[in-house]
PDB file of C-alpha atoms in Angstrom:
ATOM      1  CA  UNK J 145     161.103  47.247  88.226  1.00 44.00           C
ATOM      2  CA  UNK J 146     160.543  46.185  84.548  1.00 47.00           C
ATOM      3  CA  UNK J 147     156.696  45.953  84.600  1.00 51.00           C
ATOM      4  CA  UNK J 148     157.108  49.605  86.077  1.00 50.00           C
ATOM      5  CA  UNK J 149     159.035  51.246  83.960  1.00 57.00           C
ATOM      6  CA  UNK J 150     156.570  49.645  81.032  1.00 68.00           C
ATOM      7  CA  UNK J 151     153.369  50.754  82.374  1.00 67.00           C
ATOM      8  CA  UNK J 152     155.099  54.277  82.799  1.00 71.00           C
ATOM      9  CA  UNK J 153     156.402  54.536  79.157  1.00 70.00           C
ATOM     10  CA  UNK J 154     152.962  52.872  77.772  1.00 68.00           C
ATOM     11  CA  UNK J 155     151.240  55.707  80.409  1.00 71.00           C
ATOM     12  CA  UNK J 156     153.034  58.059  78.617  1.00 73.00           C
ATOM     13  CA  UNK J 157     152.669  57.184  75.012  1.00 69.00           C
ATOM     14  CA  UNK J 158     148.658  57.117  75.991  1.00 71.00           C
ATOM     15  CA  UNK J 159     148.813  60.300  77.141  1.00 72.00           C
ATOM     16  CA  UNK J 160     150.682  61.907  74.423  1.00 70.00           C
ATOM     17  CA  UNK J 161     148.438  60.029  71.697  1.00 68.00           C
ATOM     18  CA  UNK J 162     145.468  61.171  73.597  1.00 67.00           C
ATOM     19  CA  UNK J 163     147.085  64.961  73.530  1.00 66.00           C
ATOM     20  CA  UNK J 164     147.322  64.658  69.689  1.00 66.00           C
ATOM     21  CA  UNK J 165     144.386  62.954  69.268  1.00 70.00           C
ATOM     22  CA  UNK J 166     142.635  65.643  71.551  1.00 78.00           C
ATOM     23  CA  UNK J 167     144.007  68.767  69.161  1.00 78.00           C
ATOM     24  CA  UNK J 168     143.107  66.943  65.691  1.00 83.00           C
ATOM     25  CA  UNK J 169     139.896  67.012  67.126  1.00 84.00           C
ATOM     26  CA  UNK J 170     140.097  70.712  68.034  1.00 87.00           C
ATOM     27  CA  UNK J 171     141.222  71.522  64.866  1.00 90.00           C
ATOM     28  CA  UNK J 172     138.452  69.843  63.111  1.00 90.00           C
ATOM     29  CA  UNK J 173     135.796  71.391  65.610  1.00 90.00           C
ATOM     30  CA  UNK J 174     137.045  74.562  64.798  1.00 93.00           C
ATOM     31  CA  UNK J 175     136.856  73.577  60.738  1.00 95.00           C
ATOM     32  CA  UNK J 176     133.350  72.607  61.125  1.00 94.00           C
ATOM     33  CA  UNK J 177     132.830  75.886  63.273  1.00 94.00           C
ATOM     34  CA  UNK J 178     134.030  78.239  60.791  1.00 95.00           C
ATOM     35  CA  UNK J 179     132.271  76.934  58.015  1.00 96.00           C
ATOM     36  CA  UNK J 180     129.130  76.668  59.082  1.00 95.00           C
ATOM     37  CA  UNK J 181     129.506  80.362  60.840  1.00 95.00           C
ATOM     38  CA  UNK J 182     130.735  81.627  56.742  1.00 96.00           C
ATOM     39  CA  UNK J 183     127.405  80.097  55.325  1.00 95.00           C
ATOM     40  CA  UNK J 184     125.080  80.917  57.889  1.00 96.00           C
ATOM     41  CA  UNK J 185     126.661  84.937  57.627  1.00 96.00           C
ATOM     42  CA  UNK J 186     126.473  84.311  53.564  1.00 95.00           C
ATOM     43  CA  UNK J 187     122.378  83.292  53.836  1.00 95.00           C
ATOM     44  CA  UNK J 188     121.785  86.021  56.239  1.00 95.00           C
ATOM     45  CA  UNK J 189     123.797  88.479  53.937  1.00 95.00           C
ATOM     46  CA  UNK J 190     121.406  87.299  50.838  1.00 95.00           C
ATOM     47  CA  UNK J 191     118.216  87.181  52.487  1.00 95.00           C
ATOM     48  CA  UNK J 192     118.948  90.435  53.890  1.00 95.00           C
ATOM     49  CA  UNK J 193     119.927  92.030  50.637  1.00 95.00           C
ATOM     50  CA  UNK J 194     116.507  90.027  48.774  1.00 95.00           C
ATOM     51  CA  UNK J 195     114.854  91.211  51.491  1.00 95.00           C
ATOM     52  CA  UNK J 196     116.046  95.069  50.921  1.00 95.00           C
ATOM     53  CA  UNK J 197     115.184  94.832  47.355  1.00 95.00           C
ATOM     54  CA  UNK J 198     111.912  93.697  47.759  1.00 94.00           C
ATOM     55  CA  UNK J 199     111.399  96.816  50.183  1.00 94.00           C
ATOM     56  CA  UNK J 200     112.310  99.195  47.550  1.00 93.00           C
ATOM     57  CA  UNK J 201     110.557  97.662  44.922  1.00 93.00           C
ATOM     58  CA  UNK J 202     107.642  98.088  46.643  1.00 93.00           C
ATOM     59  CA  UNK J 203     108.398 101.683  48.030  1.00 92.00           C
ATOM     60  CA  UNK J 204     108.916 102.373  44.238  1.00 92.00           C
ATOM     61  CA  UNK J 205     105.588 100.887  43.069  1.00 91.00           C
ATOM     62  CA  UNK J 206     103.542 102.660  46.111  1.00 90.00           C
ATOM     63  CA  UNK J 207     105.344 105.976  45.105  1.00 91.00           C
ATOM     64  CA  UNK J 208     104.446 105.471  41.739  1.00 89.00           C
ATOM     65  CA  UNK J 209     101.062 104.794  42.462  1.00 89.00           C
ATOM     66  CA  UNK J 210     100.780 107.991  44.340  1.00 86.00           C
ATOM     67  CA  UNK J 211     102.218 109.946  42.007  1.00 87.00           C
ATOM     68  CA  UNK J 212      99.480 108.515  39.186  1.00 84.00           C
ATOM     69  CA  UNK J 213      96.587 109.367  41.925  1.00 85.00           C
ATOM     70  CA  UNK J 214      98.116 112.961  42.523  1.00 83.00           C
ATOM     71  CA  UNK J 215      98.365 113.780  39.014  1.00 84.00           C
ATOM     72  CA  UNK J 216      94.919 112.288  38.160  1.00 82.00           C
ATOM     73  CA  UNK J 217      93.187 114.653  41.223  1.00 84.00           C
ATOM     74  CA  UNK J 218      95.402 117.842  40.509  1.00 83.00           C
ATOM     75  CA  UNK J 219      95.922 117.822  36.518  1.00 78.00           C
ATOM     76  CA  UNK J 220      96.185 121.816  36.636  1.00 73.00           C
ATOM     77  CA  UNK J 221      99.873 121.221  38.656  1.00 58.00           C
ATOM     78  CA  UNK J 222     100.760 118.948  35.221  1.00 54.00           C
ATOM     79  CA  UNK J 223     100.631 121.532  33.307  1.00 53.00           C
ATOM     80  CA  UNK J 224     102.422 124.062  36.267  1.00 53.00           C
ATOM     81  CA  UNK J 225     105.552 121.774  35.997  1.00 53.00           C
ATOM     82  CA  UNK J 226     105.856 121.603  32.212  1.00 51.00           C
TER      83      UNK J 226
END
């Protein structure tokens, strides 16, 4: 009756270290999780926004291109808007 009521209290110190161990583990998982989810959203949020300024950059330079060749094909409307 002694050996059995020692495997039952070491069965259920085993368990409960396995239950701790089991939620440190969570809790790091979930660390690891959310950190890597922040800096993957913060390189998406500056590639997007690099990305975005290249865009208007360029719609600015093709705009301003097309403004040059519409003035230098129509110089009479130059001197219309002036």
């Amino acid at each position: 009756m002694f050996t059995a009521f020692n495997g039952r209290a070491l069965l259920v110190l085993f368990s409960s270290c396995l239950v701790c161990s089991c939620a440190e583990i969570k809790q790091t998982g979930r660390i690891i999780g959310h950190t890597t989810r922040d800096v993957a959203k913060g390189i998406g949020h500056g590639t997007r926004d690099v990305a975005r300024e290249i865009g208007h950059g360029t719609r600015n330079a093709v705009h301003g291109i097309g403004r040059g060749i519409h003035d230098a094909v129509n110089p009479s409307d130059q001197d219309e808007s002036n």
